[in-house]
Amino acid sequence: MFSQRILDIDMSEVKRVVSLIKGGNVISFAGGVPSKELFPLKELREAFLEVGEIADVFQYGSTLGFEGLREELLKHLKESQEIHAKLEEIMITHGSQQGIDIIGRVLVDPGDIIVVEAPTYFVALNTFQVYEARFLQVGLDEEGLKTEELESLLRKGEKIKLVYTIPTFQNPSGVTMGEERRKHLVELAEDFDFIIVEDNPYGELRYSGSPVKAIKHFDKSGRVINLGTFSKIFVPGFRLAWLIASEELMEKLEVGKLTTDVCSNTVGQYVTWAFMRKGLLKKHIQRLIEFYRPKRDAMLEALDEFMPENVSWTKPDGGMFIWLTIDDNVDTKEMLEDAVKRGVAYVPGKVFYTLRGGENQMRLNFTFESVERIREGVKILAKLISIS
Ligand SMILES: Cc1ncc(COP(=O)(O)O)c(C=O)c1O
């Protein structure tokens, strides 16, 4: 009954993690959803009231999205990431997830090679898999994607269609690509003629260090597609996000969007616009930063205090995740059941790799639990790792 491409996608591990956590009072380091406590409900209600009597709010919208919102976004992105784009170069999508899907629909033929980071966001892998892409994984270190490693692949003659990167506070590792590597990546895209997909849901959640410019900032030849989302900095429920690309690419990406769902939900776009034009988004992001920073600090401190010698982890300046590596022959997939029985959950590293890798690694989210529970959860996990 089912297509081979859907049968080829294995979601069993993710489903297992979800079902293990369900119900109990487990301290969860597994998720990646924003904290509901900080949803700006009062301002949202006011924004709904403000736009609720405009008939266009309930009408079909244009495929690229509501102009007012796109204009607000362009102002915001110029300030926060030094992205300079025109109104014709930004499209509103239903989540960055849809942005990734549209890129797959429009740019990927079966067998095309996509380079992804090792590790990377597994849902993007699954999405590109639907379009029958083949993957090559390139390693990461504290400076992000190892562009030297990518260059040697390209010099060996690999013909690459896309590079998919999450350059800032990467999911799952939390690392950020340095400026030199950003420039290098753009140079490689020009020399070897490929497209860079810069997926940046977490970049504005910075708790320490200095801001970085988007890869899109360095793009002179229209080879970078930038994806951003309201999910982590506002609310995910509207399913609103954006995609920035050259006009040449946008002409076809727009067809990709039209043939998926015609346009993004208009009500959400107007409400988000009403929120943004009062300058509330910037203030809201600042509140999120103040709320999440102590949680990040609490997890880093607890890791330092409780983890045994053979464990190392990343020290992200922002985002939602810390990536932990156990320098031993353990299987974090097998260990998860025991961890949940003891009251703590994480995502096993293996799901973030296309082939081998990640058996001795795990992703820890620090934005969901309270500071006290973070400390308690890390203590439990450390004890389990020590005896495994
Ligand atoms: C790297 C990455 N890209 C895309 C998404 C999808 O976000 P959205 O809610 O905008 O679809 C996520 C969500 O967790 C993510 O981590």
PDB file of N, CA, C and O in Angstrom, residues 16-87:
ATOM      1  N   ARG A  16       9.950   5.364  20.189  1.00  0.00           N
ATOM      2  CA  ARG A  16      10.284   4.655  21.429  1.00  0.00           C
ATOM      3  C   ARG A  16      10.612   5.672  22.542  1.00  0.00           C
ATOM      4  O   ARG A  16      10.139   5.542  23.670  1.00  0.00           O
ATOM      5  N   VAL A  17      11.402   6.703  22.201  1.00  0.00           N
ATOM      6  CA  VAL A  17      11.744   7.718  23.207  1.00  0.00           C
ATOM      7  C   VAL A  17      10.472   8.368  23.732  1.00  0.00           C
ATOM      8  O   VAL A  17      10.270   8.487  24.945  1.00  0.00           O
ATOM      9  N   VAL A  18       9.583   8.756  22.812  1.00  0.00           N
ATOM     10  CA  VAL A  18       8.337   9.424  23.220  1.00  0.00           C
ATOM     11  C   VAL A  18       7.508   8.511  24.124  1.00  0.00           C
ATOM     12  O   VAL A  18       7.023   8.925  25.181  1.00  0.00           O
ATOM     13  N   SER A  19       7.376   7.224  23.740  1.00  0.00           N
ATOM     14  CA  SER A  19       6.515   6.344  24.539  1.00  0.00           C
ATOM     15  C   SER A  19       7.151   6.020  25.891  1.00  0.00           C
ATOM     16  O   SER A  19       6.446   5.830  26.885  1.00  0.00           O
ATOM     17  N   LEU A  20       8.469   5.994  25.956  1.00  0.00           N
ATOM     18  CA  LEU A  20       9.118   5.731  27.246  1.00  0.00           C
ATOM     19  C   LEU A  20       8.855   6.860  28.244  1.00  0.00           C
ATOM     20  O   LEU A  20       8.668   6.629  29.433  1.00  0.00           O
ATOM     21  N   ILE A  21       8.854   8.087  27.716  1.00  0.00           N
ATOM     22  CA  ILE A  21       8.721   9.247  28.605  1.00  0.00           C
ATOM     23  C   ILE A  21       7.276   9.492  29.034  1.00  0.00           C
ATOM     24  O   ILE A  21       7.005  10.024  30.104  1.00  0.00           O
ATOM     25  N   LYS A  22       6.347   9.111  28.137  1.00  0.00           N
ATOM     26  CA  LYS A  22       4.924   9.447  28.316  1.00  0.00           C
ATOM     27  C   LYS A  22       4.395   9.068  29.708  1.00  0.00           C
ATOM     28  O   LYS A  22       4.710   8.018  30.230  1.00  0.00           O
ATOM     29  N   GLY A  23       3.621   9.942  30.261  1.00  0.00           N
ATOM     30  CA  GLY A  23       2.936   9.591  31.503  1.00  0.00           C
ATOM     31  C   GLY A  23       3.688   9.961  32.757  1.00  0.00           C
ATOM     32  O   GLY A  23       3.354  10.926  33.418  1.00  0.00           O
ATOM     33  N   GLY A  24       4.779   9.252  33.038  1.00  0.00           N
ATOM     34  CA  GLY A  24       5.459   9.390  34.333  1.00  0.00           C
ATOM     35  C   GLY A  24       6.005  10.784  34.606  1.00  0.00           C
ATOM     36  O   GLY A  24       5.923  11.687  33.782  1.00  0.00           O
ATOM     37  N   ASN A  25       6.586  10.904  35.799  1.00  0.00           N
ATOM     38  CA  ASN A  25       7.138  12.193  36.203  1.00  0.00           C
ATOM     39  C   ASN A  25       8.647  12.236  35.914  1.00  0.00           C
ATOM     40  O   ASN A  25       9.447  12.575  36.768  1.00  0.00           O
ATOM     41  N   VAL A  26       8.973  11.849  34.680  1.00  0.00           N
ATOM     42  CA  VAL A  26      10.384  11.761  34.303  1.00  0.00           C
ATOM     43  C   VAL A  26      10.953  13.165  34.108  1.00  0.00           C
ATOM     44  O   VAL A  26      10.292  14.039  33.545  1.00  0.00           O
ATOM     45  N   ILE A  27      12.187  13.390  34.554  1.00  0.00           N
ATOM     46  CA  ILE A  27      12.866  14.657  34.267  1.00  0.00           C
ATOM     47  C   ILE A  27      13.308  14.577  32.809  1.00  0.00           C
ATOM     48  O   ILE A  27      14.132  13.739  32.447  1.00  0.00           O
ATOM     49  N   SER A  28      12.705  15.417  31.966  1.00  0.00           N
ATOM     50  CA  SER A  28      12.949  15.232  30.530  1.00  0.00           C
ATOM     51  C   SER A  28      13.977  16.212  29.970  1.00  0.00           C
ATOM     52  O   SER A  28      13.754  17.420  29.927  1.00  0.00           O
ATOM     53  N   PHE A  29      15.084  15.637  29.509  1.00  0.00           N
ATOM     54  CA  PHE A  29      16.064  16.402  28.752  1.00  0.00           C
ATOM     55  C   PHE A  29      15.911  16.051  27.265  1.00  0.00           C
ATOM     56  O   PHE A  29      16.807  16.275  26.468  1.00  0.00           O
ATOM     57  N   ALA A  30      14.766  15.434  26.938  1.00  0.00           N
ATOM     58  CA  ALA A  30      14.612  14.891  25.584  1.00  0.00           C
ATOM     59  C   ALA A  30      14.010  15.880  24.591  1.00  0.00           C
ATOM     60  O   ALA A  30      14.337  15.856  23.413  1.00  0.00           O
ATOM     61  N   GLY A  31      13.145  16.764  25.035  1.00  0.00           N
ATOM     62  CA  GLY A  31      12.386  17.612  24.099  1.00  0.00           C
ATOM     63  C   GLY A  31      13.190  18.744  23.502  1.00  0.00           C
ATOM     64  O   GLY A  31      14.390  18.879  23.716  1.00  0.00           O
ATOM     65  N   GLY A  32      12.489  19.566  22.746  1.00  0.00           N
ATOM     66  CA  GLY A  32      13.118  20.757  22.184  1.00  0.00           C
ATOM     67  C   GLY A  32      12.062  21.828  21.990  1.00  0.00           C
ATOM     68  O   GLY A  32      12.203  22.696  21.141  1.00  0.00           O
ATOM     69  N   VAL A  33      10.993  21.726  22.778  1.00  0.00           N
ATOM     70  CA  VAL A  33       9.896  22.691  22.609  1.00  0.00           C
ATOM     71  C   VAL A  33      10.118  23.888  23.531  1.00  0.00           C
ATOM     72  O   VAL A  33      10.719  23.750  24.589  1.00  0.00           O
ATOM     73  N   PRO A  34       9.620  25.069  23.126  1.00  0.00           N
ATOM     74  CA  PRO A  34       9.798  26.230  24.006  1.00  0.00           C
ATOM     75  C   PRO A  34       8.940  26.114  25.257  1.00  0.00           C
ATOM     76  O   PRO A  34       7.988  25.338  25.291  1.00  0.00           O
ATOM     77  N   SER A  35       9.296  26.883  26.262  1.00  0.00           N
ATOM     78  CA  SER A  35       8.601  26.824  27.535  1.00  0.00           C
ATOM     79  C   SER A  35       7.257  27.563  27.444  1.00  0.00           C
ATOM     80  O   SER A  35       7.222  28.752  27.149  1.00  0.00           O
ATOM     81  N   LYS A  36       6.160  26.837  27.726  1.00  0.00           N
ATOM     82  CA  LYS A  36       4.811  27.434  27.652  1.00  0.00           C
ATOM     83  C   LYS A  36       4.641  28.592  28.624  1.00  0.00           C
ATOM     84  O   LYS A  36       3.891  29.524  28.370  1.00  0.00           O
ATOM     85  N   GLU A  37       5.353  28.493  29.763  1.00  0.00           N
ATOM     86  CA  GLU A  37       5.209  29.529  30.804  1.00  0.00           C
ATOM     87  C   GLU A  37       5.442  30.923  30.250  1.00  0.00           C
ATOM     88  O   GLU A  37       4.943  31.905  30.777  1.00  0.00           O
ATOM     89  N   LEU A  38       6.265  31.009  29.203  1.00  0.00           N
ATOM     90  CA  LEU A  38       6.610  32.334  28.694  1.00  0.00           C
ATOM     91  C   LEU A  38       5.830  32.746  27.451  1.00  0.00           C
ATOM     92  O   LEU A  38       6.139  33.771  26.851  1.00  0.00           O
ATOM     93  N   PHE A  39       4.843  31.984  27.050  1.00  0.00           N
ATOM     94  CA  PHE A  39       4.054  32.436  25.899  1.00  0.00           C
ATOM     95  C   PHE A  39       3.397  33.768  26.266  1.00  0.00           C
ATOM     96  O   PHE A  39       2.771  33.887  27.330  1.00  0.00           O
ATOM     97  N   PRO A  40       3.513  34.795  25.405  1.00  0.00           N
ATOM     98  CA  PRO A  40       3.004  36.126  25.767  1.00  0.00           C
ATOM     99  C   PRO A  40       1.486  36.206  25.571  1.00  0.00           C
ATOM    100  O   PRO A  40       0.983  36.871  24.660  1.00  0.00           O
ATOM    101  N   LEU A  41       0.740  35.537  26.455  1.00  0.00           N
ATOM    102  CA  LEU A  41      -0.705  35.365  26.232  1.00  0.00           C
ATOM    103  C   LEU A  41      -1.471  36.682  26.210  1.00  0.00           C
ATOM    104  O   LEU A  41      -2.360  36.877  25.382  1.00  0.00           O
ATOM    105  N   LYS A  42      -1.110  37.599  27.100  1.00  0.00           N
ATOM    106  CA  LYS A  42      -1.841  38.866  27.167  1.00  0.00           C
ATOM    107  C   LYS A  42      -1.649  39.654  25.861  1.00  0.00           C
ATOM    108  O   LYS A  42      -2.618  40.128  25.249  1.00  0.00           O
ATOM    109  N   GLU A  43      -0.416  39.753  25.428  1.00  0.00           N
ATOM    110  CA  GLU A  43      -0.121  40.495  24.196  1.00  0.00           C
ATOM    111  C   GLU A  43      -0.734  39.797  22.980  1.00  0.00           C
ATOM    112  O   GLU A  43      -1.175  40.456  22.035  1.00  0.00           O
ATOM    113  N   LEU A  44      -0.781  38.472  23.034  1.00  0.00           N
ATOM    114  CA  LEU A  44      -1.402  37.728  21.934  1.00  0.00           C
ATOM    115  C   LEU A  44      -2.902  38.031  21.852  1.00  0.00           C
ATOM    116  O   LEU A  44      -3.446  38.254  20.776  1.00  0.00           O
ATOM    117  N   ARG A  45      -3.542  38.084  23.032  1.00  0.00           N
ATOM    118  CA  ARG A  45      -4.980  38.376  23.042  1.00  0.00           C
ATOM    119  C   ARG A  45      -5.228  39.775  22.465  1.00  0.00           C
ATOM    120  O   ARG A  45      -6.118  39.976  21.646  1.00  0.00           O
ATOM    121  N   GLU A  46      -4.402  40.724  22.885  1.00  0.00           N
ATOM    122  CA  GLU A  46      -4.558  42.098  22.366  1.00  0.00           C
ATOM    123  C   GLU A  46      -4.349  42.137  20.850  1.00  0.00           C
ATOM    124  O   GLU A  46      -5.084  42.821  20.131  1.00  0.00           O
ATOM    125  N   ALA A  47      -3.368  41.405  20.380  1.00  0.00           N
ATOM    126  CA  ALA A  47      -3.086  41.395  18.932  1.00  0.00           C
ATOM    127  C   ALA A  47      -4.263  40.773  18.171  1.00  0.00           C
ATOM    128  O   ALA A  47      -4.661  41.267  17.111  1.00  0.00           O
ATOM    129  N   PHE A  48      -4.861  39.721  18.750  1.00  0.00           N
ATOM    130  CA  PHE A  48      -6.043  39.098  18.111  1.00  0.00           C
ATOM    131  C   PHE A  48      -7.180  40.118  18.013  1.00  0.00           C
ATOM    132  O   PHE A  48      -7.835  40.248  16.983  1.00  0.00           O
ATOM    133  N   LEU A  49      -7.393  40.839  19.114  1.00  0.00           N
ATOM    134  CA  LEU A  49      -8.483  41.834  19.129  1.00  0.00           C
ATOM    135  C   LEU A  49      -8.220  42.932  18.100  1.00  0.00           C
ATOM    136  O   LEU A  49      -9.131  43.390  17.409  1.00  0.00           O
ATOM    137  N   GLU A  50      -6.984  43.307  17.981  1.00  0.00           N
ATOM    138  CA  GLU A  50      -6.604  44.399  17.081  1.00  0.00           C
ATOM    139  C   GLU A  50      -6.890  44.066  15.613  1.00  0.00           C
ATOM    140  O   GLU A  50      -7.346  44.917  14.858  1.00  0.00           O
ATOM    141  N   VAL A  51      -6.613  42.832  15.222  1.00  0.00           N
ATOM    142  CA  VAL A  51      -6.763  42.485  13.798  1.00  0.00           C
ATOM    143  C   VAL A  51      -8.060  41.725  13.509  1.00  0.00           C
ATOM    144  O   VAL A  51      -8.398  41.489  12.351  1.00  0.00           O
ATOM    145  N   GLY A  52      -8.794  41.382  14.577  1.00  0.00           N
ATOM    146  CA  GLY A  52      -9.930  40.475  14.448  1.00  0.00           C
ATOM    147  C   GLY A  52     -11.099  40.983  13.614  1.00  0.00           C
ATOM    148  O   GLY A  52     -11.988  40.212  13.267  1.00  0.00           O
ATOM    149  N   GLU A  53     -11.112  42.304  13.311  1.00  0.00           N
ATOM    150  CA  GLU A  53     -12.240  42.805  12.505  1.00  0.00           C
ATOM    151  C   GLU A  53     -11.828  43.177  11.091  1.00  0.00           C
ATOM    152  O   GLU A  53     -12.597  43.786  10.348  1.00  0.00           O
ATOM    153  N   ILE A  54     -10.611  42.799  10.722  1.00  0.00           N
ATOM    154  CA  ILE A  54     -10.162  43.058   9.352  1.00  0.00           C
ATOM    155  C   ILE A  54     -10.526  41.829   8.507  1.00  0.00           C
ATOM    156  O   ILE A  54     -10.071  40.715   8.810  1.00  0.00           O
ATOM    157  N   ALA A  55     -11.340  42.029   7.469  1.00  0.00           N
ATOM    158  CA  ALA A  55     -11.824  40.868   6.693  1.00  0.00           C
ATOM    159  C   ALA A  55     -10.669  40.082   6.061  1.00  0.00           C
ATOM    160  O   ALA A  55     -10.689  38.842   6.026  1.00  0.00           O
ATOM    161  N   ASP A  56      -9.624  40.788   5.595  1.00  0.00           N
ATOM    162  CA  ASP A  56      -8.503  40.113   4.933  1.00  0.00           C
ATOM    163  C   ASP A  56      -7.809  39.083   5.819  1.00  0.00           C
ATOM    164  O   ASP A  56      -7.141  38.172   5.335  1.00  0.00           O
ATOM    165  N   VAL A  57      -7.970  39.272   7.109  1.00  0.00           N
ATOM    166  CA  VAL A  57      -7.338  38.350   8.051  1.00  0.00           C
ATOM    167  C   VAL A  57      -7.864  36.928   7.848  1.00  0.00           C
ATOM    168  O   VAL A  57      -7.187  35.944   8.126  1.00  0.00           O
ATOM    169  N   PHE A  58      -9.095  36.839   7.344  1.00  0.00           N
ATOM    170  CA  PHE A  58      -9.735  35.523   7.176  1.00  0.00           C
ATOM    171  C   PHE A  58      -9.812  35.100   5.707  1.00  0.00           C
ATOM    172  O   PHE A  58     -10.479  34.136   5.359  1.00  0.00           O
ATOM    173  N   GLN A  59      -9.115  35.847   4.863  1.00  0.00           N
ATOM    174  CA  GLN A  59      -9.120  35.585   3.422  1.00  0.00           C
ATOM    175  C   GLN A  59      -7.883  34.741   3.048  1.00  0.00           C
ATOM    176  O   GLN A  59      -6.947  34.627   3.815  1.00  0.00           O
ATOM    177  N   TYR A  60      -7.891  34.143   1.868  1.00  0.00           N
ATOM    178  CA  TYR A  60      -6.653  33.573   1.336  1.00  0.00           C
ATOM    179  C   TYR A  60      -5.616  34.689   1.301  1.00  0.00           C
ATOM    180  O   TYR A  60      -5.952  35.861   1.085  1.00  0.00           O
ATOM    181  N   GLY A  61      -4.365  34.327   1.454  1.00  0.00           N
ATOM    182  CA  GLY A  61      -3.301  35.322   1.329  1.00  0.00           C
ATOM    183  C   GLY A  61      -2.433  35.023   0.124  1.00  0.00           C
ATOM    184  O   GLY A  61      -2.671  34.053  -0.596  1.00  0.00           O
ATOM    185  N   SER A  62      -1.413  35.870  -0.088  1.00  0.00           N
ATOM    186  CA  SER A  62      -0.517  35.595  -1.223  1.00  0.00           C
ATOM    187  C   SER A  62       0.416  34.449  -0.847  1.00  0.00           C
ATOM    188  O   SER A  62       0.660  34.199   0.341  1.00  0.00           O
ATOM    189  N   THR A  63       0.919  33.762  -1.865  1.00  0.00           N
ATOM    190  CA  THR A  63       1.754  32.583  -1.612  1.00  0.00           C
ATOM    191  C   THR A  63       3.035  32.957  -0.863  1.00  0.00           C
ATOM    192  O   THR A  63       3.494  32.221   0.007  1.00  0.00           O
ATOM    193  N   LEU A  64       3.602  34.115  -1.180  1.00  0.00           N
ATOM    194  CA  LEU A  64       4.826  34.514  -0.473  1.00  0.00           C
ATOM    195  C   LEU A  64       4.537  34.945   0.962  1.00  0.00           C
ATOM    196  O   LEU A  64       5.445  34.994   1.790  1.00  0.00           O
ATOM    197  N   GLY A  65       3.291  35.268   1.252  1.00  0.00           N
ATOM    198  CA  GLY A  65       2.941  35.660   2.611  1.00  0.00           C
ATOM    199  C   GLY A  65       2.527  37.119   2.704  1.00  0.00           C
ATOM    200  O   GLY A  65       2.733  37.900   1.776  1.00  0.00           O
ATOM    201  N   PHE A  66       1.966  37.474   3.872  1.00  0.00           N
ATOM    202  CA  PHE A  66       1.456  38.820   4.120  1.00  0.00           C
ATOM    203  C   PHE A  66       2.627  39.828   4.127  1.00  0.00           C
ATOM    204  O   PHE A  66       3.592  39.676   4.876  1.00  0.00           O
ATOM    205  N   GLU A  67       2.479  40.859   3.269  1.00  0.00           N
ATOM    206  CA  GLU A  67       3.578  41.814   3.090  1.00  0.00           C
ATOM    207  C   GLU A  67       3.989  42.513   4.385  1.00  0.00           C
ATOM    208  O   GLU A  67       5.163  42.736   4.639  1.00  0.00           O
ATOM    209  N   GLY A  68       2.992  42.881   5.183  1.00  0.00           N
ATOM    210  CA  GLY A  68       3.284  43.587   6.442  1.00  0.00           C
ATOM    211  C   GLY A  68       4.232  42.767   7.311  1.00  0.00           C
ATOM    212  O   GLY A  68       5.219  43.281   7.853  1.00  0.00           O
ATOM    213  N   LEU A  69       3.964  41.489   7.427  1.00  0.00           N
ATOM    214  CA  LEU A  69       4.799  40.615   8.250  1.00  0.00           C
ATOM    215  C   LEU A  69       6.190  40.459   7.626  1.00  0.00           C
ATOM    216  O   LEU A  69       7.210  40.487   8.327  1.00  0.00           O
ATOM    217  N   ARG A  70       6.228  40.298   6.314  1.00  0.00           N
ATOM    218  CA  ARG A  70       7.533  40.137   5.645  1.00  0.00           C
ATOM    219  C   ARG A  70       8.387  41.391   5.821  1.00  0.00           C
ATOM    220  O   ARG A  70       9.596  41.310   6.051  1.00  0.00           O
ATOM    221  N   GLU A  71       7.742  42.569   5.780  1.00  0.00           N
ATOM    222  CA  GLU A  71       8.495  43.823   5.985  1.00  0.00           C
ATOM    223  C   GLU A  71       9.059  43.898   7.404  1.00  0.00           C
ATOM    224  O   GLU A  71      10.220  44.249   7.608  1.00  0.00           O
ATOM    225  N   GLU A  72       8.216  43.553   8.381  1.00  0.00           N
ATOM    226  CA  GLU A  72       8.681  43.562   9.775  1.00  0.00           C
ATOM    227  C   GLU A  72       9.862  42.611   9.959  1.00  0.00           C
ATOM    228  O   GLU A  72      10.832  42.924  10.637  1.00  0.00           O
ATOM    229  N   LEU A  73       9.749  41.436   9.339  1.00  0.00           N
ATOM    230  CA  LEU A  73      10.809  40.441   9.465  1.00  0.00           C
ATOM    231  C   LEU A  73      12.117  40.930   8.853  1.00  0.00           C
ATOM    232  O   LEU A  73      13.193  40.733   9.431  1.00  0.00           O
ATOM    233  N   LEU A  74      12.021  41.573   7.694  1.00  0.00           N
ATOM    234  CA  LEU A  74      13.241  42.051   7.043  1.00  0.00           C
ATOM    235  C   LEU A  74      13.956  43.066   7.928  1.00  0.00           C
ATOM    236  O   LEU A  74      15.186  43.043   8.045  1.00  0.00           O
ATOM    237  N   LYS A  75      13.181  43.943   8.583  1.00  0.00           N
ATOM    238  CA  LYS A  75      13.789  44.924   9.506  1.00  0.00           C
ATOM    239  C   LYS A  75      14.485  44.180  10.647  1.00  0.00           C
ATOM    240  O   LYS A  75      15.611  44.483  11.017  1.00  0.00           O
ATOM    241  N   HIS A  76      13.766  43.208  11.198  1.00  0.00           N
ATOM    242  CA  HIS A  76      14.288  42.455  12.347  1.00  0.00           C
ATOM    243  C   HIS A  76      15.581  41.710  11.978  1.00  0.00           C
ATOM    244  O   HIS A  76      16.562  41.736  12.725  1.00  0.00           O
ATOM    245  N   LEU A  77      15.575  41.067  10.813  1.00  0.00           N
ATOM    246  CA  LEU A  77      16.718  40.227  10.429  1.00  0.00           C
ATOM    247  C   LEU A  77      17.948  41.052  10.048  1.00  0.00           C
ATOM    248  O   LEU A  77      19.080  40.604  10.210  1.00  0.00           O
ATOM    249  N   LYS A  78      17.695  42.263   9.560  1.00  0.00           N
ATOM    250  CA  LYS A  78      18.807  43.160   9.239  1.00  0.00           C
ATOM    251  C   LYS A  78      19.540  43.510  10.531  1.00  0.00           C
ATOM    252  O   LYS A  78      20.758  43.467  10.605  1.00  0.00           O
ATOM    253  N   GLU A  79      18.747  43.794  11.553  1.00  0.00           N
ATOM    254  CA  GLU A  79      19.334  44.193  12.825  1.00  0.00           C
ATOM    255  C   GLU A  79      19.987  43.018  13.549  1.00  0.00           C
ATOM    256  O   GLU A  79      21.090  43.127  14.064  1.00  0.00           O
ATOM    257  N   SER A  80      19.304  41.879  13.571  1.00  0.00           N
ATOM    258  CA  SER A  80      19.800  40.783  14.416  1.00  0.00           C
ATOM    259  C   SER A  80      20.879  39.940  13.747  1.00  0.00           C
ATOM    260  O   SER A  80      21.745  39.408  14.416  1.00  0.00           O
ATOM    261  N   GLN A  81      20.834  39.796  12.407  1.00  0.00           N
ATOM    262  CA  GLN A  81      21.795  38.882  11.758  1.00  0.00           C
ATOM    263  C   GLN A  81      22.487  39.483  10.537  1.00  0.00           C
ATOM    264  O   GLN A  81      23.160  38.779   9.799  1.00  0.00           O
ATOM    265  N   GLU A  82      22.239  40.777  10.328  1.00  0.00           N
ATOM    266  CA  GLU A  82      22.810  41.463   9.167  1.00  0.00           C
ATOM    267  C   GLU A  82      22.471  40.769   7.838  1.00  0.00           C
ATOM    268  O   GLU A  82      23.299  40.619   6.954  1.00  0.00           O
ATOM    269  N   ILE A  83      21.214  40.355   7.759  1.00  0.00           N
ATOM    270  CA  ILE A  83      20.716  39.811   6.491  1.00  0.00           C
ATOM    271  C   ILE A  83      20.059  40.963   5.735  1.00  0.00           C
ATOM    272  O   ILE A  83      19.184  41.646   6.281  1.00  0.00           O
ATOM    273  N   HIS A  84      20.518  41.188   4.511  1.00  0.00           N
ATOM    274  CA  HIS A  84      19.941  42.255   3.693  1.00  0.00           C
ATOM    275  C   HIS A  84      19.196  41.595   2.551  1.00  0.00           C
ATOM    276  O   HIS A  84      19.810  41.034   1.652  1.00  0.00           O
ATOM    277  N   ALA A  85      17.874  41.661   2.600  1.00  0.00           N
ATOM    278  CA  ALA A  85      17.100  41.006   1.538  1.00  0.00           C
ATOM    279  C   ALA A  85      15.946  41.910   1.116  1.00  0.00           C
ATOM    280  O   ALA A  85      15.543  42.816   1.853  1.00  0.00           O
ATOM    281  N   LYS A  86      15.438  41.639  -0.080  1.00  0.00           N
ATOM    282  CA  LYS A  86      14.299  42.418  -0.595  1.00  0.00           C
ATOM    283  C   LYS A  86      12.995  41.686  -0.277  1.00  0.00           C
ATOM    284  O   LYS A  86      13.000  40.481  -0.012  1.00  0.00           O
ATOM    285  N   LEU A  87      11.904  42.422  -0.397  1.00  0.00           N
ATOM    286  CA  LEU A  87      10.591  41.844  -0.107  1.00  0.00           C
ATOM    287  C   LEU A  87      10.302  40.607  -0.975  1.00  0.00           C
ATOM    288  O   LEU A  87       9.668  39.655  -0.524  1.00  0.00           O
TER     289      LEU A  87
END
